[in-house]
Amino acid sequence: MARHEIQLPDIGGDPGRECRLGIMGGTFDPIHYGHLVTAEQAREALALDLVLFMPAGNPAFKQDRPVTDAEDRYAMTVLATAANPSFYASRFEIDRSGVTYTAETLKLLRAHYPDNVKLYFITGADAIIDIVTWHDASSIASLATLIAATRPGYDISQAQARIAQSGLDFDVRYIQIPALAISSTNIRDRVRLGKSIRYLTSESVIGYMRKNRLYTV
Ligand code: ATP
Ligand code: MG
């Protein structure tokens, strides 16, 4: 059995019942309360049975900066999601080699789970604006329902317009969530400058970052 199959939680065992699986993808460098509130409110709004938090594999660079080791990003994801029984930190993408495309991840999940498991891909407003340009966007559209959450600084109506123009058949559910203008970039910058990051992410994640000296220069 391939390694990624071992890492997926067992759901959808009752074929007579629809099961809704949320997928929260991201670099999570580091994970923060913006990610967590987005996933939790998506879970509630769409009655998701489980949300997989899937740190992206190690792209050597993201926007021209080195990305933190996948094991550290995964460990922080485990720490941040541990107390929520509906959250599951997944190694699915970090255990695959090379660039991991969302379309490919969704195809593998679709092949792994029975038909009564429906896939919901959760994004913030910035990601949904770009999604029509992602690799094999038409497969994304056919494999999953998208959940697009509001995010301060990004205009969800711009996403709606781009999706309409794309001609792709996306099923998008837009949800309004409490505005948290938190980003991983801002957390990394604050750490570098020696500023407080308290209440931007969990104490466990902050402790892990300190212990492993992440984001310091
Ligand atoms: P970076 O600054 O490094 O890009 P980020 O904070 O944007 O980090 P990502 O890992 O890039 O975090 O994002 C993963 C997903 O979470 C994306 O779909 C993004 O839109 C969403 N997201 C991140 N932060 C928020 C937030 N504060 N509110 C709503 N959605 C968010
Ligand atoms: Mg981002």
GROMACS .gro file of C-alpha atoms and ligand atoms in nm:
model
  249
    1MET     CA    1   0.000   0.000   0.000
    2ALA     CA    2   0.133   0.343  -0.088
    3ARG     CA    3   0.235   0.550   0.210
    4HIS     CA    4  -0.020   0.827   0.155
    5GLU     CA    5  -0.308   0.578   0.177
    6ILE     CA    6  -0.205   0.478   0.527
    7GLN     CA    7  -0.217   0.840   0.639
    8LEU     CA    8  -0.580   0.907   0.550
    9PRO     CA    9  -0.849   0.881   0.818
   10ASP     CA   10  -1.113   0.613   0.786
   11ILE     CA   11  -1.446   0.774   0.696
   12GLY     CA   12  -1.753   0.696   0.485
   13GLY     CA   13  -1.787   0.342   0.618
   14ASP     CA   14  -2.167   0.354   0.605
   15PRO     CA   15  -2.253   0.357   0.230
   16GLY     CA   16  -2.610   0.469   0.303
   17ARG     CA   17  -2.499   0.794   0.457
   18GLU     CA   18  -2.341   1.090   0.278
   19CYS     CA   19  -2.016   1.191   0.441
   20ARG     CA   20  -1.866   1.537   0.385
   21LEU     CA   21  -1.490   1.571   0.389
   22GLY     CA   22  -1.334   1.918   0.407
   23ILE     CA   23  -0.980   1.976   0.280
   24MET     CA   24  -0.795   2.279   0.412
   25GLY     CA   25  -0.479   2.319   0.206
   26GLY     CA   26  -0.203   2.568   0.264
   27THR     CA   27   0.165   2.618   0.322
   28PHE     CA   28   0.092   2.667   0.695
   29ASP     CA   29   0.425   2.841   0.749
   30PRO     CA   30   0.314   2.872   1.028
   31ILE     CA   31  -0.052   2.773   1.085
   32HIS     CA   32  -0.250   3.050   1.260
   33TYR     CA   33  -0.598   3.141   1.388
   34GLY     CA   34  -0.705   3.264   1.041
   35HIS     CA   35  -0.669   2.909   0.911
   36LEU     CA   36  -0.838   2.756   1.214
   37VAL     CA   37  -1.141   2.985   1.222
   38THR     CA   38  -1.186   2.943   0.845
   39ALA     CA   39  -1.190   2.564   0.873
   40GLU     CA   40  -1.412   2.558   1.180
   41GLN     CA   41  -1.675   2.789   1.033
   42ALA     CA   42  -1.665   2.603   0.699
   43ARG     CA   43  -1.719   2.279   0.893
   44GLU     CA   44  -2.020   2.426   1.067
   45ALA     CA   45  -2.171   2.604   0.763
   46LEU     CA   46  -2.153   2.301   0.532
   47ALA     CA   47  -2.200   2.031   0.800
   48LEU     CA   48  -1.862   1.873   0.723
   49ASP     CA   49  -1.789   1.550   0.907
   50LEU     CA   50  -1.413   1.604   0.913
   51VAL     CA   51  -1.161   1.863   0.795
   52LEU     CA   52  -0.820   1.748   0.674
   53PHE     CA   53  -0.546   2.006   0.726
   54MET     CA   54  -0.300   1.937   0.453
   55PRO     CA   55   0.031   2.122   0.465
   56ALA     CA   56   0.171   2.148   0.112
   57GLY     CA   57   0.478   1.945   0.023
   58ASN     CA   58   0.810   2.120   0.015
   59PRO     CA   59   0.804   2.357  -0.281
   60ALA     CA   60   1.167   2.471  -0.274
   61PHE     CA   61   1.048   2.830  -0.287
   62LYS     CA   62   0.721   3.010  -0.248
   63GLN     CA   63   0.715   3.363  -0.385
   64ASP     CA   64   1.097   3.357  -0.391
   65ARG     CA   65   1.143   3.273  -0.027
   66PRO     CA   66   1.256   2.941   0.121
   67VAL     CA   67   0.974   2.748   0.281
   68THR     CA   68   1.019   2.597   0.628
   69ASP     CA   69   1.082   2.222   0.639
   70ALA     CA   70   0.763   2.022   0.588
   71GLU     CA   71   0.812   1.828   0.914
   72ASP     CA   72   0.809   2.152   1.114
   73ARG     CA   73   0.501   2.284   0.931
   74TYR     CA   74   0.329   1.950   0.985
   75ALA     CA   75   0.422   1.937   1.355
   76MET     CA   76   0.276   2.286   1.410
   77THR     CA   77  -0.039   2.177   1.223
   78VAL     CA   78  -0.074   1.877   1.455
   79LEU     CA   79  -0.029   2.098   1.763
   80ALA     CA   80  -0.282   2.360   1.645
   81THR     CA   81  -0.552   2.109   1.547
   82ALA     CA   82  -0.505   1.852   1.826
   83ALA     CA   83  -0.795   1.959   2.048
   84ASN     CA   84  -1.062   1.962   1.775
   85PRO     CA   85  -1.212   1.615   1.716
   86SER     CA   86  -1.331   1.726   1.369
   87PHE     CA   87  -0.982   1.829   1.256
   88TYR     CA   88  -0.718   1.592   1.125
   89ALA     CA   89  -0.361   1.694   1.038
   90SER     CA   90  -0.266   1.503   0.725
   91ARG     CA   91   0.075   1.404   0.587
   92PHE     CA   92  -0.086   1.329   0.250
   93GLU     CA   93   0.093   1.602   0.054
   94ILE     CA   94   0.420   1.619   0.245
   95ASP     CA   95   0.475   1.246   0.194
   96ARG     CA   96   0.442   1.280  -0.184
   97SER     CA   97   0.753   1.384  -0.368
   98GLY     CA   98   0.774   1.672  -0.612
   99VAL     CA   99   0.526   1.954  -0.655
  100THR     CA  100   0.185   1.860  -0.519
  101TYR     CA  101  -0.103   2.002  -0.719
  102THR     CA  102  -0.447   2.036  -0.563
  103ALA     CA  103  -0.606   1.867  -0.867
  104GLU     CA  104  -0.383   1.563  -0.815
  105THR     CA  105  -0.455   1.553  -0.441
  106LEU     CA  106  -0.830   1.563  -0.508
  107LYS     CA  107  -0.801   1.285  -0.770
  108LEU     CA  108  -0.616   1.063  -0.520
  109LEU     CA  109  -0.869   1.137  -0.246
  110ARG     CA  110  -1.155   1.063  -0.488
  111ALA     CA  111  -0.997   0.728  -0.578
  112HIS     CA  112  -0.935   0.645  -0.212
  113TYR     CA  113  -1.279   0.715  -0.067
  114PRO     CA  114  -1.614   0.557  -0.159
  115ASP     CA  115  -1.872   0.759  -0.355
  116ASN     CA  116  -2.074   0.855  -0.048
  117VAL     CA  117  -1.780   1.073   0.063
  118LYS     CA  118  -1.816   1.421  -0.089
  119LEU     CA  119  -1.511   1.647  -0.115
  120TYR     CA  120  -1.514   2.013  -0.008
  121PHE     CA  121  -1.202   2.221  -0.073
  122ILE     CA  122  -1.176   2.516   0.167
  123THR     CA  123  -0.998   2.838   0.071
  124GLY     CA  124  -0.973   3.201   0.172
  125ALA     CA  125  -1.077   3.483  -0.061
  126ASP     CA  126  -0.721   3.533  -0.194
  127ALA     CA  127  -0.685   3.170  -0.299
  128ILE     CA  128  -1.029   3.153  -0.461
  129ILE     CA  129  -0.946   3.455  -0.677
  130ASP     CA  130  -0.650   3.263  -0.819
  131ILE     CA  131  -0.804   2.919  -0.844
  132VAL     CA  132  -0.905   2.945  -1.210
  133THR     CA  133  -0.533   2.972  -1.291
  134TRP     CA  134  -0.431   2.665  -1.091
  135HIS     CA  135  -0.298   2.355  -1.264
  136ASP     CA  136  -0.585   2.146  -1.409
  137ALA     CA  137  -0.854   2.376  -1.268
  138SER     CA  138  -1.128   2.189  -1.455
  139SER     CA  139  -1.050   1.875  -1.254
  140ILE     CA  140  -1.069   2.073  -0.933
  141ALA     CA  141  -1.411   2.198  -1.046
  142SER     CA  142  -1.539   1.850  -1.119
  143LEU     CA  143  -1.400   1.678  -0.809
  144ALA     CA  144  -1.489   1.914  -0.525
  145THR     CA  145  -1.728   2.175  -0.403
  146LEU     CA  146  -1.531   2.486  -0.311
  147ILE     CA  147  -1.587   2.678   0.010
  148ALA     CA  148  -1.463   3.035  -0.013
  149ALA     CA  149  -1.425   3.229   0.311
  150THR     CA  150  -1.396   3.605   0.340
  151ARG     CA  151  -1.049   3.739   0.421
  152PRO     CA  152  -0.962   4.100   0.509
  153GLY     CA  153  -0.798   4.277   0.215
  154TYR     CA  154  -0.947   4.053  -0.054
  155ASP     CA  155  -1.264   4.112  -0.248
  156ILE     CA  156  -1.482   3.805  -0.283
  157SER     CA  157  -1.682   3.964  -0.566
  158GLN     CA  158  -1.359   3.971  -0.770
  159ALA     CA  159  -1.341   3.594  -0.725
  160GLN     CA  160  -1.703   3.556  -0.835
  161ALA     CA  161  -1.632   3.757  -1.150
  162ARG     CA  162  -1.318   3.559  -1.238
  163ILE     CA  163  -1.492   3.228  -1.188
  164ALA     CA  164  -1.784   3.340  -1.403
  165GLN     CA  165  -1.544   3.452  -1.680
  166SER     CA  166  -1.344   3.128  -1.668
  167GLY     CA  167  -1.624   2.920  -1.817
  168LEU     CA  168  -1.532   2.645  -1.572
  169ASP     CA  169  -1.812   2.480  -1.383
  170PHE     CA  170  -1.709   2.556  -1.024
  171ASP     CA  171  -1.957   2.496  -0.745
  172VAL     CA  172  -1.857   2.759  -0.489
  173ARG     CA  173  -2.018   2.825  -0.152
  174TYR     CA  174  -1.924   3.166  -0.015
  175ILE     CA  175  -1.914   3.202   0.362
  176GLN     CA  176  -1.871   3.509   0.578
  177ILE     CA  177  -1.637   3.450   0.871
  178PRO     CA  178  -1.516   3.678   1.151
  179ALA     CA  179  -1.244   3.893   0.999
  180LEU     CA  180  -0.895   3.802   1.113
  181ALA     CA  181  -0.628   4.002   0.933
  182ILE     CA  182  -0.365   3.744   1.026
  183SER     CA  183  -0.118   3.601   0.776
  184SER     CA  184   0.178   3.365   0.806
  185THR     CA  185   0.388   3.633   0.635
  186ASN     CA  186   0.305   3.882   0.908
  187ILE     CA  187   0.383   3.626   1.181
  188ARG     CA  188   0.721   3.546   1.022
  189ASP     CA  189   0.799   3.918   0.994
  190ARG     CA  190   0.703   3.981   1.355
  191VAL     CA  191   0.923   3.697   1.480
  192ARG     CA  192   1.215   3.829   1.276
  193LEU     CA  193   1.166   4.173   1.430
  194GLY     CA  194   1.134   4.034   1.783
  195LYS     CA  195   0.770   4.147   1.809
  196SER     CA  196   0.492   3.965   1.993
  197ILE     CA  197   0.289   3.703   1.807
  198ARG     CA  198   0.075   3.616   2.105
  199TYR     CA  199  -0.295   3.555   2.020
  200LEU     CA  200  -0.220   3.529   1.648
  201THR     CA  201  -0.174   3.153   1.677
  202SER     CA  202  -0.192   2.896   1.954
  203GLU     CA  203   0.050   2.889   2.248
  204SER     CA  204   0.154   2.539   2.144
  205VAL     CA  205   0.257   2.661   1.799
  206ILE     CA  206   0.439   2.962   1.948
  207GLY     CA  207   0.623   2.727   2.189
  208TYR     CA  208   0.724   2.499   1.902
  209MET     CA  209   0.851   2.793   1.698
  210ARG     CA  210   1.060   2.918   1.990
  211LYS     CA  211   1.197   2.577   2.078
  212ASN     CA  212   1.305   2.515   1.719
  213ARG     CA  213   1.413   2.873   1.651
  214LEU     CA  214   1.189   2.907   1.346
  215TYR     CA  215   1.170   3.238   1.158
  216THR     CA  216   1.453   3.401   1.347
  217VAL     CA  217   1.729   3.536   1.125
  218ATP     P1  218   0.141   3.341   0.357
  218ATP     O1  219   0.138   3.481   0.412
  218ATP     O2  220   0.272   3.269   0.377
  218ATP     O3  221   0.088   3.329   0.214
  218ATP     P2  222  -0.121   3.269   0.463
  218ATP     O4  223  -0.152   3.333   0.593
  218ATP     O5  224  -0.180   3.330   0.339
  218ATP     O6  225   0.039   3.256   0.448
  218ATP     P3  226  -0.155   3.009   0.351
  218ATP     O7  227  -0.092   2.885   0.407
  218ATP     O8  228  -0.096   3.072   0.229
  218ATP     O9  229  -0.158   3.117   0.471
  218ATP    O10  230  -0.311   2.989   0.327
  218ATP     C1  231  -0.380   2.868   0.331
  218ATP     C2  232  -0.528   2.894   0.310
  218ATP    O11  233  -0.583   2.965   0.422
  218ATP     C3  234  -0.561   2.978   0.186
  218ATP    O12  235  -0.679   2.927   0.127
  218ATP     C4  236  -0.586   3.117   0.247
  218ATP    O13  237  -0.672   3.194   0.166
  218ATP     C5  238  -0.650   3.082   0.380
  218ATP     N1  239  -0.629   3.185   0.483
  218ATP     C6  240  -0.512   3.218   0.541
  218ATP     N2  241  -0.527   3.316   0.631
  218ATP     C7  242  -0.658   3.349   0.632
  218ATP     C8  243  -0.735   3.447   0.705
  218ATP     N3  244  -0.678   3.529   0.793
  218ATP     N4  245  -0.869   3.452   0.678
  218ATP     C9  246  -0.925   3.369   0.587
  218ATP     N5  247  -0.856   3.275   0.516
  218ATP    C10  248  -0.725   3.265   0.537
  219MG      MG  249  -0.109   3.279   0.145
   0.00000   0.00000   0.00000
